[in-house]
Coordinates of C-alpha atoms in Angstrom, one line a residue:
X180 CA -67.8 -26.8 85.0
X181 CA -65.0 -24.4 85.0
X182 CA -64.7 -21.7 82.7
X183 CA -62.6 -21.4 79.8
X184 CA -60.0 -19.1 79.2
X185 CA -60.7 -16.6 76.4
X186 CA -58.5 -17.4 73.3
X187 CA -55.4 -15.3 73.0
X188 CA -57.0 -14.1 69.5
X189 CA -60.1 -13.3 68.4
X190 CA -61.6 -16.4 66.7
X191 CA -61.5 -16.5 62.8
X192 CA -58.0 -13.5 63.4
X193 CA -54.5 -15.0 62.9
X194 CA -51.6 -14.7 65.2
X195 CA -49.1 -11.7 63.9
X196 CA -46.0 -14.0 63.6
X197 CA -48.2 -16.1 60.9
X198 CA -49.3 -13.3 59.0
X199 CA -45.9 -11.8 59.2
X200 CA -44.9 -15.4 57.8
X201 CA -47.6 -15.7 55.4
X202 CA -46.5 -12.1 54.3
X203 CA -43.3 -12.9 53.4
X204 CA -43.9 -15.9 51.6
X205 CA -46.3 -14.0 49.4
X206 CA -43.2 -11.0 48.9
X207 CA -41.0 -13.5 48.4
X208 CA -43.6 -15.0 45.8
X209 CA -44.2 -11.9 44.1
X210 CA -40.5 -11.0 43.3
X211 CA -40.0 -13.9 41.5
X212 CA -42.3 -13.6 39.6
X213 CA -41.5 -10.2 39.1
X214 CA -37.9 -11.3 37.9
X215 CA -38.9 -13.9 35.8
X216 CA -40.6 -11.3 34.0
X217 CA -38.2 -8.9 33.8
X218 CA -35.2 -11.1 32.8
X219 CA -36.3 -11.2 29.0
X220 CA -35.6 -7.4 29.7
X221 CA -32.0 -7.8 31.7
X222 CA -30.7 -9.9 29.0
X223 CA -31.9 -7.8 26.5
X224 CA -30.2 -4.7 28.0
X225 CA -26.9 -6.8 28.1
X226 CA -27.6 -8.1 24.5
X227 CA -27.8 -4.3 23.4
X228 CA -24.8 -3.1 25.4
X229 CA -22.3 -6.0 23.7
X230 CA -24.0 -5.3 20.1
X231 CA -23.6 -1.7 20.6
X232 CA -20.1 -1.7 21.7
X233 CA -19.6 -4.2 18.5
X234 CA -21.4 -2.0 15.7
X235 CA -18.9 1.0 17.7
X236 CA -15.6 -0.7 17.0
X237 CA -16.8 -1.5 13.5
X238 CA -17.6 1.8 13.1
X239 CA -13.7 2.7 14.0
X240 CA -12.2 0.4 11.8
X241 CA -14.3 1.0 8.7
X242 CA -13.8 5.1 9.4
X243 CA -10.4 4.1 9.4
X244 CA -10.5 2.2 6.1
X245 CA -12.5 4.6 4.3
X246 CA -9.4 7.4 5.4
X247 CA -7.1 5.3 3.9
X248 CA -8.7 5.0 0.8
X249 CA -10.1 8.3 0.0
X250 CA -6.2 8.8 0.7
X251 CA -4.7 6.8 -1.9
X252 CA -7.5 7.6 -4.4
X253 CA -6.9 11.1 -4.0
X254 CA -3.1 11.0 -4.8
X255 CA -3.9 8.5 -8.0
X256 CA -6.7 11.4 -8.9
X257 CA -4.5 13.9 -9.1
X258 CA -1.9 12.1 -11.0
X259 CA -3.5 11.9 -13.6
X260 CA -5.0 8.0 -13.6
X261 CA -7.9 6.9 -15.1
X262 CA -11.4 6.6 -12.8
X263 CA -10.5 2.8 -13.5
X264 CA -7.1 2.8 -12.1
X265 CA -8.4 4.7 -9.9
X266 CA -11.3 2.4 -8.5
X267 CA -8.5 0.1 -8.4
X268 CA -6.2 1.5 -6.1
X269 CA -9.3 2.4 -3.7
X270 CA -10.4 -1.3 -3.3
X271 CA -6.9 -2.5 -2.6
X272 CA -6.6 0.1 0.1
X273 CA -9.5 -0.4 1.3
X274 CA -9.3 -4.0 1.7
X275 CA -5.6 -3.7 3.2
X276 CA -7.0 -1.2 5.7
X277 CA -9.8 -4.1 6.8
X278 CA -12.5 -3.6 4.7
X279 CA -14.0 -6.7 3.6
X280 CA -15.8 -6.4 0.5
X281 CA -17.6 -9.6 0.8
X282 CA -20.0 -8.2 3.5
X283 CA -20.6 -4.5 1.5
X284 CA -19.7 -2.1 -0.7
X285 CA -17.5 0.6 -2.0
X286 CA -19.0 4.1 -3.6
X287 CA -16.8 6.4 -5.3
X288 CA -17.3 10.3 -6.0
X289 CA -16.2 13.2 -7.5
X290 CA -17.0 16.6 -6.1
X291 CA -14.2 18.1 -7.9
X292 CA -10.9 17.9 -10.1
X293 CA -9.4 17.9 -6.9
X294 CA -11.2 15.7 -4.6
X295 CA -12.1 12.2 -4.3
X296 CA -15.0 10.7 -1.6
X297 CA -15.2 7.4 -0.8
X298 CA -17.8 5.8 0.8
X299 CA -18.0 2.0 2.5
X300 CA -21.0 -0.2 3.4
X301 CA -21.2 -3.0 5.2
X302 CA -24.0 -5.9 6.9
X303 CA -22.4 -7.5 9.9
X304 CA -24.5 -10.2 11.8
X305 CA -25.9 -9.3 15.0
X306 CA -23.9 -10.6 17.7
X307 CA -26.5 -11.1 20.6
X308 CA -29.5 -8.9 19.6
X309 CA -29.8 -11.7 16.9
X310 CA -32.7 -13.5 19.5
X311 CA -34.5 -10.2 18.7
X312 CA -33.8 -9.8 15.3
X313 CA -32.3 -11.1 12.5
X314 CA -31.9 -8.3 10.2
X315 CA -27.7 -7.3 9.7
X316 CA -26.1 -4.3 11.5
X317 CA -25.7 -2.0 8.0
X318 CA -22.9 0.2 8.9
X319 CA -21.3 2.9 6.8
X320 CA -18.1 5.4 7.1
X321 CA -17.6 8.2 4.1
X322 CA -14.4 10.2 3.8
X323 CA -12.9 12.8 1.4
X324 CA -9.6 13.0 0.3
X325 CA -8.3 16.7 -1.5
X326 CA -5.3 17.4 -3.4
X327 CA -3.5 20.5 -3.1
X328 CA -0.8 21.6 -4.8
X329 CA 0.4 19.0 -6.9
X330 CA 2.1 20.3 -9.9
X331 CA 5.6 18.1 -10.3
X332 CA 5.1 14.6 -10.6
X333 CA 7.1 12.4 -8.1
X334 CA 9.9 10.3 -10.3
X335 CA 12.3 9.7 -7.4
X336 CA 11.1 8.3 -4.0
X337 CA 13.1 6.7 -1.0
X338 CA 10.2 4.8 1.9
X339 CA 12.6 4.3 4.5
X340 CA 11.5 5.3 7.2
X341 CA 14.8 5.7 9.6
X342 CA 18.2 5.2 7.0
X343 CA 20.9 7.3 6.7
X344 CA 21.5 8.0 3.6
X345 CA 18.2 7.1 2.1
X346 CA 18.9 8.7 -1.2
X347 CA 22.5 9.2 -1.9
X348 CA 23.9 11.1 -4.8
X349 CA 27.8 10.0 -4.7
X350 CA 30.7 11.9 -5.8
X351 CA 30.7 12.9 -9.0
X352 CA 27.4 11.5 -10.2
X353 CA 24.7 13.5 -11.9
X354 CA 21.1 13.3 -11.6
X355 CA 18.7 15.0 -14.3
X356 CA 15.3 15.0 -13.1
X357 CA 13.7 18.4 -15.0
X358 CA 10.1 19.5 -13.1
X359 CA 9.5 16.4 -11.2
X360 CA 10.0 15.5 -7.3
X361 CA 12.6 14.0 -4.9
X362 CA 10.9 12.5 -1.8
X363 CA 12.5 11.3 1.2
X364 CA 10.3 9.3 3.6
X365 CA 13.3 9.0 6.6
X366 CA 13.5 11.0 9.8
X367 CA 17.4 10.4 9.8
X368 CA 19.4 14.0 10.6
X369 CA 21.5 12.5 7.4
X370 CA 18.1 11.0 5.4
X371 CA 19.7 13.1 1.8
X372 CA 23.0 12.6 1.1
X373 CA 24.5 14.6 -1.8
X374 CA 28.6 14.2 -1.9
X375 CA 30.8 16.4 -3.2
X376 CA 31.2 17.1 -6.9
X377 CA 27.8 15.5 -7.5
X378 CA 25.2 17.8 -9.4
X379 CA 21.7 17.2 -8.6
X380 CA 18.6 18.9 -10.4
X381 CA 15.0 18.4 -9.8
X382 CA 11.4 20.1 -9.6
X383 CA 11.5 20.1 -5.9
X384 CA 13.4 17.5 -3.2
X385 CA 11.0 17.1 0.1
X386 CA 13.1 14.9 3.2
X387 CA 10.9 14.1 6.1
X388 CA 14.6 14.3 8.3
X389 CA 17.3 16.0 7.4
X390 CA 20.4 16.3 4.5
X391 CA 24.2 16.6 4.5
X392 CA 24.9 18.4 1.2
X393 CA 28.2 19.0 -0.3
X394 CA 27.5 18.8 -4.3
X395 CA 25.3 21.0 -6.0
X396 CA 21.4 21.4 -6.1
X397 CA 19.3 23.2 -8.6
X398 CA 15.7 23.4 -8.2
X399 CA 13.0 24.5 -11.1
X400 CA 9.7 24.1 -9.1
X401 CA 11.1 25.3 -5.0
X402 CA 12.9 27.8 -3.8
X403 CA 15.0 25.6 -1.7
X404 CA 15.2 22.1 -0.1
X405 CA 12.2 21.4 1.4
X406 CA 14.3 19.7 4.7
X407 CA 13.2 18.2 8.3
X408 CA 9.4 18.0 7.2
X409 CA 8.1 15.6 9.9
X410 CA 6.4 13.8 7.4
X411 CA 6.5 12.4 3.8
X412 CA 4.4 11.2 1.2
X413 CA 2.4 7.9 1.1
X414 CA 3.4 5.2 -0.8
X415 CA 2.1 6.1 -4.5
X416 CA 1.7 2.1 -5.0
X417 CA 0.7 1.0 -2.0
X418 CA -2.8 -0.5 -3.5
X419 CA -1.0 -2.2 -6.2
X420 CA -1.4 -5.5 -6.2
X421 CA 1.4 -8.0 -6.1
X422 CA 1.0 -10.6 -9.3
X423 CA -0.6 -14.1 -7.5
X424 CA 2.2 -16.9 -8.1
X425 CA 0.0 -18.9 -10.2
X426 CA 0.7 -21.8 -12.8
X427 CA 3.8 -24.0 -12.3
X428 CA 7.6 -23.2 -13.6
X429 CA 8.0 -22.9 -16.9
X430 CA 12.3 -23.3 -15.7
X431 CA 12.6 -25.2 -12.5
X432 CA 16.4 -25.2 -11.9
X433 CA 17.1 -21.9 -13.2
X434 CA 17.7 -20.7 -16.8
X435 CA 21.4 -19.9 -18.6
X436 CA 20.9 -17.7 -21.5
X437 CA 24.6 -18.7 -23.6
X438 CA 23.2 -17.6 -26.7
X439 CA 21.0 -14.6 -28.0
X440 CA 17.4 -15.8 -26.9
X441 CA 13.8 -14.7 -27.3
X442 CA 11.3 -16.0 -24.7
X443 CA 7.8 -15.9 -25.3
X444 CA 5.2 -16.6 -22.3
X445 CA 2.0 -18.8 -23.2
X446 CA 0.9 -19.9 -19.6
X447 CA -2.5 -17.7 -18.4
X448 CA -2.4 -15.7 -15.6
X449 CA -5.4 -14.1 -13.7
X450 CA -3.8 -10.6 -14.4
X451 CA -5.0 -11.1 -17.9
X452 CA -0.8 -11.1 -19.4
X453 CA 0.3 -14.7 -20.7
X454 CA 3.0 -15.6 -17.7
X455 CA 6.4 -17.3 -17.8
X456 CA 7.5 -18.6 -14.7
X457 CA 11.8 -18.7 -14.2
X458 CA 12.4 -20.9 -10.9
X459 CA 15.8 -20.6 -9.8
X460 CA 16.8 -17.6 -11.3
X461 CA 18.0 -16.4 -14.7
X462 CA 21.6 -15.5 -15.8
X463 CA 22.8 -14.1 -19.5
X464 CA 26.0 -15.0 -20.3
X465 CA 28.2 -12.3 -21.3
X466 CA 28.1 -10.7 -25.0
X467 CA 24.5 -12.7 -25.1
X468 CA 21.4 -10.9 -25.7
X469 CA 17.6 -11.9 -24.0
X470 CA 14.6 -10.8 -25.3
X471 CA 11.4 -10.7 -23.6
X472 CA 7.8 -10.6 -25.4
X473 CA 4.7 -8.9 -24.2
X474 CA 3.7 -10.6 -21.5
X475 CA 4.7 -11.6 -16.9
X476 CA 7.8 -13.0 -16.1
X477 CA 8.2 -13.7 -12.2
X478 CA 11.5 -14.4 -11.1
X479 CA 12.0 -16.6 -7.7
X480 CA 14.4 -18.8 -6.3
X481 CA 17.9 -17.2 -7.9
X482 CA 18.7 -14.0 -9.4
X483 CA 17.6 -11.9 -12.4
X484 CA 21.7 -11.5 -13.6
X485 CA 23.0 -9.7 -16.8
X486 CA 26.9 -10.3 -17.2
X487 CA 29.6 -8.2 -18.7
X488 CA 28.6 -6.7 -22.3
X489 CA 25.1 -8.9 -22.1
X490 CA 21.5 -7.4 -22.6
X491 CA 18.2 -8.0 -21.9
X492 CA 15.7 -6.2 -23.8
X493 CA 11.8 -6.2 -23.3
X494 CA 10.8 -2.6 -25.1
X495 CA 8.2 -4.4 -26.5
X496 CA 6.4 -4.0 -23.0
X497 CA 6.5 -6.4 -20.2
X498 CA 6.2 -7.0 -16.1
X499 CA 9.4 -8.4 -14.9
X500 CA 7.8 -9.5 -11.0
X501 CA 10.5 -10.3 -8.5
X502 CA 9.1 -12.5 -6.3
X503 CA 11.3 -13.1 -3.6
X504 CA 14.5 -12.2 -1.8
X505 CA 16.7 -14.5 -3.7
X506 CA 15.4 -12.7 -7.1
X507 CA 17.4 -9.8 -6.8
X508 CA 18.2 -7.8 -10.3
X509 CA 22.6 -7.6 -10.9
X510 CA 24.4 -6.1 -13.6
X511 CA 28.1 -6.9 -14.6
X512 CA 30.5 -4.9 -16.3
X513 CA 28.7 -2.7 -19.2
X514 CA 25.9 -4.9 -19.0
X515 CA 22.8 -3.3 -20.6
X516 CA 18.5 -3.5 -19.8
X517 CA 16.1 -2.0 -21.9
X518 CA 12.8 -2.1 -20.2
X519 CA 9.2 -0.6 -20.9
X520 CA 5.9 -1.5 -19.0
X521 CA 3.1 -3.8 -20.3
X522 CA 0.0 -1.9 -22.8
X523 CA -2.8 -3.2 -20.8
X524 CA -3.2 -5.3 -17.6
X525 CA -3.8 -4.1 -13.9
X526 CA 0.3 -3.1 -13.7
X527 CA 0.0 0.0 -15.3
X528 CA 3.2 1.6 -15.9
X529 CA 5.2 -0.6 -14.0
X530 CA 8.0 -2.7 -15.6
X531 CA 9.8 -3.9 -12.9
X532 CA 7.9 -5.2 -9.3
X533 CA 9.8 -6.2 -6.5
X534 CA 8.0 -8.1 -3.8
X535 CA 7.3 -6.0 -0.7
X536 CA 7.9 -8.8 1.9
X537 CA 11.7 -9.9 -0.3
X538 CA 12.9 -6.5 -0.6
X539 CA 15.5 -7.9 -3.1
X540 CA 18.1 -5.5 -4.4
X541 CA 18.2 -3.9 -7.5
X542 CA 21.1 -2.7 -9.1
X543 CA 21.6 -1.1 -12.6
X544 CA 24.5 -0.7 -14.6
X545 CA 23.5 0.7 -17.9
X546 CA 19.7 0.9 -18.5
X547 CA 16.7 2.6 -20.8
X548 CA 13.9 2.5 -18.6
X549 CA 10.4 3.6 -19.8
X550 CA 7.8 2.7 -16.9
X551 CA 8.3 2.8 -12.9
X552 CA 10.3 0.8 -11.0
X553 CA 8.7 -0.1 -8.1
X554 CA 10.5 -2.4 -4.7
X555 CA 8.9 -0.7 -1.6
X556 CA 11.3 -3.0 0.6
X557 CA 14.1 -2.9 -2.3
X558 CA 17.6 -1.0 -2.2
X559 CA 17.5 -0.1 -5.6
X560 CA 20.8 1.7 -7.0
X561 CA 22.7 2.6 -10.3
X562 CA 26.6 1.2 -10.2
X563 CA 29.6 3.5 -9.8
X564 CA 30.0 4.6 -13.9
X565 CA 26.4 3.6 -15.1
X566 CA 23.8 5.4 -16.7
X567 CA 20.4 5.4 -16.1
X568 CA 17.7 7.2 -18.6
X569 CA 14.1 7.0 -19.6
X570 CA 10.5 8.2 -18.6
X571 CA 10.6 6.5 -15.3
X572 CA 9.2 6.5 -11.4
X573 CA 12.0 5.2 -9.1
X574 CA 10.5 4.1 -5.7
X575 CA 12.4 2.2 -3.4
X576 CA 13.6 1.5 0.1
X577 CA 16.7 3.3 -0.8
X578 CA 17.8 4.9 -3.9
X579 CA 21.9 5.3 -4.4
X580 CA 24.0 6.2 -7.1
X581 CA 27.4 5.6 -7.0
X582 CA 30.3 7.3 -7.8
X583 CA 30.2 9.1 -11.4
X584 CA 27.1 7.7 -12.2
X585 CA 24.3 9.4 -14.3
X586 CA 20.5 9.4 -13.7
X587 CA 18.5 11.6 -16.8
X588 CA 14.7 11.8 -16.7
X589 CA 12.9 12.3 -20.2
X590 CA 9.5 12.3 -20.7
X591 CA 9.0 14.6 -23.9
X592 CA 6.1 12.9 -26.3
X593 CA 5.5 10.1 -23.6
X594 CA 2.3 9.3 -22.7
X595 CA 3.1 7.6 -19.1
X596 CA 1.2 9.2 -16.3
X597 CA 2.7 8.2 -12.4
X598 CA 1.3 8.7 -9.4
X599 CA 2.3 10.7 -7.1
X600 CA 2.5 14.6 -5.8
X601 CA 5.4 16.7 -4.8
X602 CA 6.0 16.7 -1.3
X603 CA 7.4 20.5 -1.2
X604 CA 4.7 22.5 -1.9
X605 CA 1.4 20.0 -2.1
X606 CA -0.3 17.5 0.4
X607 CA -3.4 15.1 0.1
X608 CA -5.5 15.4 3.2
X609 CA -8.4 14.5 4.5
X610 CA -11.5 17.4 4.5
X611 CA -14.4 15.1 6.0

């Protein structure tokens, strides 16, 4: 019998290309498991990167929210308002900076008669990291808003941002405003207009651009026109509320007033002021007199129009709310308005309220105004030869007066408070 050959390998020994093999197929083995264990951990890292870069932007945007109210709160603080009205105004800014005060909270302090801190809350969801957790994302922002400065109330302001002419004084016309401020929110090279003849006195007069003055200017509270600032003065309404459009029209068509008329609103109004709603417009024939009782009339649809030798007269406090483009305010020929603001209600001192987004005109002819007119988007103006006077806050778009027209301010034994700071020698800023 022949011999065998010897085996290539030892007996019981495996070749190298299986063991190789069999190597591989363990490696290849061991990193998936290795994987399936870590995944829970990939995700997770993911999970935490998108939450984090969530709770970041957050962050931004309620910072930013907590600015603007500390801000407005700030500027109501030092004019004056109530911790109330004050309260008020930070929740409206808040919420139109993004704050939404269903998911938190807003704390108010006060470190000092000239400082205001506000500080926001809120519990966002967890986007991802919710598989690991199901407790909220609390995140808060805190910000201080100080005063400085602020010694002449602001009873005159122009918000355009760009016109020329954003407060004109035309020839000949004379504007009385003792100890309180002129602001002047365009950059225009021509923002302050002051023609020749005209006569202009005030506390201080602050234009973020610059003037063209020919008439005369005497300031009690600066040393000069405050000109070419680079910046003006927020809004001192801005968190004001706009009254909700609520109930149904109590004048559909429109109302003529052709004999001397007393109106008297009964409908409810979540304000907490009985309401009359004037679809259409209202017009008062002339040599006719309307009154209005305590209460909210909105205007929409038609014009608020007082013809020649007519009146309307709410002195007995009322909100007239213009709530729409159409509901513009026009006086005729020595057509006279007597207005003063509501006694209670979320308004304040406001008697007349033009709707930001309408911007309707406004245009006096003779008027006794106690109370602020406010129409942010508004070009609001007293006619060549009329005569304006009262305890009142204009702020407008624009504010003109025409040609031998008269503005006079008096606020002696009034109890009105505005808000607002003068924009020549004071500033509300932010110190945290």
């Amino acid at each position: 019998m022949a011999d065998r050959p010897d085996p290539p390998f030892p007996i019981g020994k495996r070749a190298p290309h299986a063991v190789a093999f069999s190597f591989a197929r363990d490696e290849g083995g061991v990193i998936a498991i290795l994987f399936a264990l870590l995944l829970p951990f990939l995700v997770g890292g993911m999970a935490i990167g998108v939450d984090t870069g969530f709770v970041m932007v957050k962050q931004r945007k309620l910072q930013h929210a907590a600015d603007m109210a500390a801000l407005a709160g700030a500027a109501w603080q030092a004019s004056g308002a109530s911790t109330a009205e004050i309260a008020a105004v930070v929740d409206v800014a808040a919420d139109n900076s993004g704050f939404d005060p269903a998911l938190g909270d807003i704390v108010l302090g006060y470190p000092s008669a000239t400082e205001l801190s506000v500080t926001l809350t809120q519990a966002h969801p967890r986007p991802l990291t919710s598989l690991f957790s199901d407790s909220p994302f609390v995140i808060s922002a805190s910000a201080t808003g100080r005063t400085q400065g602020l010694e002449a109330t602001l009873c005159l302001h122009s918000l355009s941002s760009n016109a020329t002419g954003a407060v004109t004084v035309e020839a000949q016309s004379v504007v009385s405003l003792p100890a309180c401020t002129v602001a002047v929110n365009s950059a225009n090279p021509a923002a302050f207009v002051s023609a020749s003849k005209s006569q202009t006195s005030s506390g201080c007069i602050g234009i973020t651009g610059g003037a063209s003055i020919a008439g005369a200017i005497t300031l009690d509270r600066c040393a000069a026109v405050n000109a070419n600032k680079g910046s003006g003065p927020p809004d001192p309404w801005a968190g004001l509320a706009e009254p909700a459009l609520n109930g149904s029209c109590d004048y559909a068509t429109g109302l003529e007033i052709k004999k001397d008329t007393t109106l008297t609103p009964t409908q409810p109004h979540p304000g907490g002021l009985p309401m009359m709603r004037l679809c259409g417009g209202v017009t008062v024939w002339p040599n006719r007199t309307l009154t209005l009782d305590p209460g909210l009339y909105i205007i929409s649809g038609g014009e608020l129009r007082i013809r020649n030798n007519a009146e309307l007269e709410s002195s007995a406090g009322a909100l007239i709310y213009l709530a729409d483009s159409d509901a513009g305010l026009s006086m005729e020929n020595r057509a006279k308005i007597a207005l003063a603001p509501p006694s209670s209600g979320p308004w304040g001192v406001v008697s007349l309220f033009a709707s930001r987004a309408g911007g309707p005109d406004i245009t006096f002819e003779e008027a006794a105004i106690d109370g602020a007119i406010y129409g942010a988007g508004s070009a609001i103006s007293v006619a060549s030869n009329g005569a304006v006077t009262g305890c009142f806050q204009l702020v407008g778009d624009t504010v003109t007066l025409g040609g031998r027209a008269t503005l006079t301010r008096d606020c002696t034994g009034s109890a009105l408070v505005f808000p607002g700071f003068e924009p020549g020698g004071g500033a509300v800023s932010l110190v945290e």
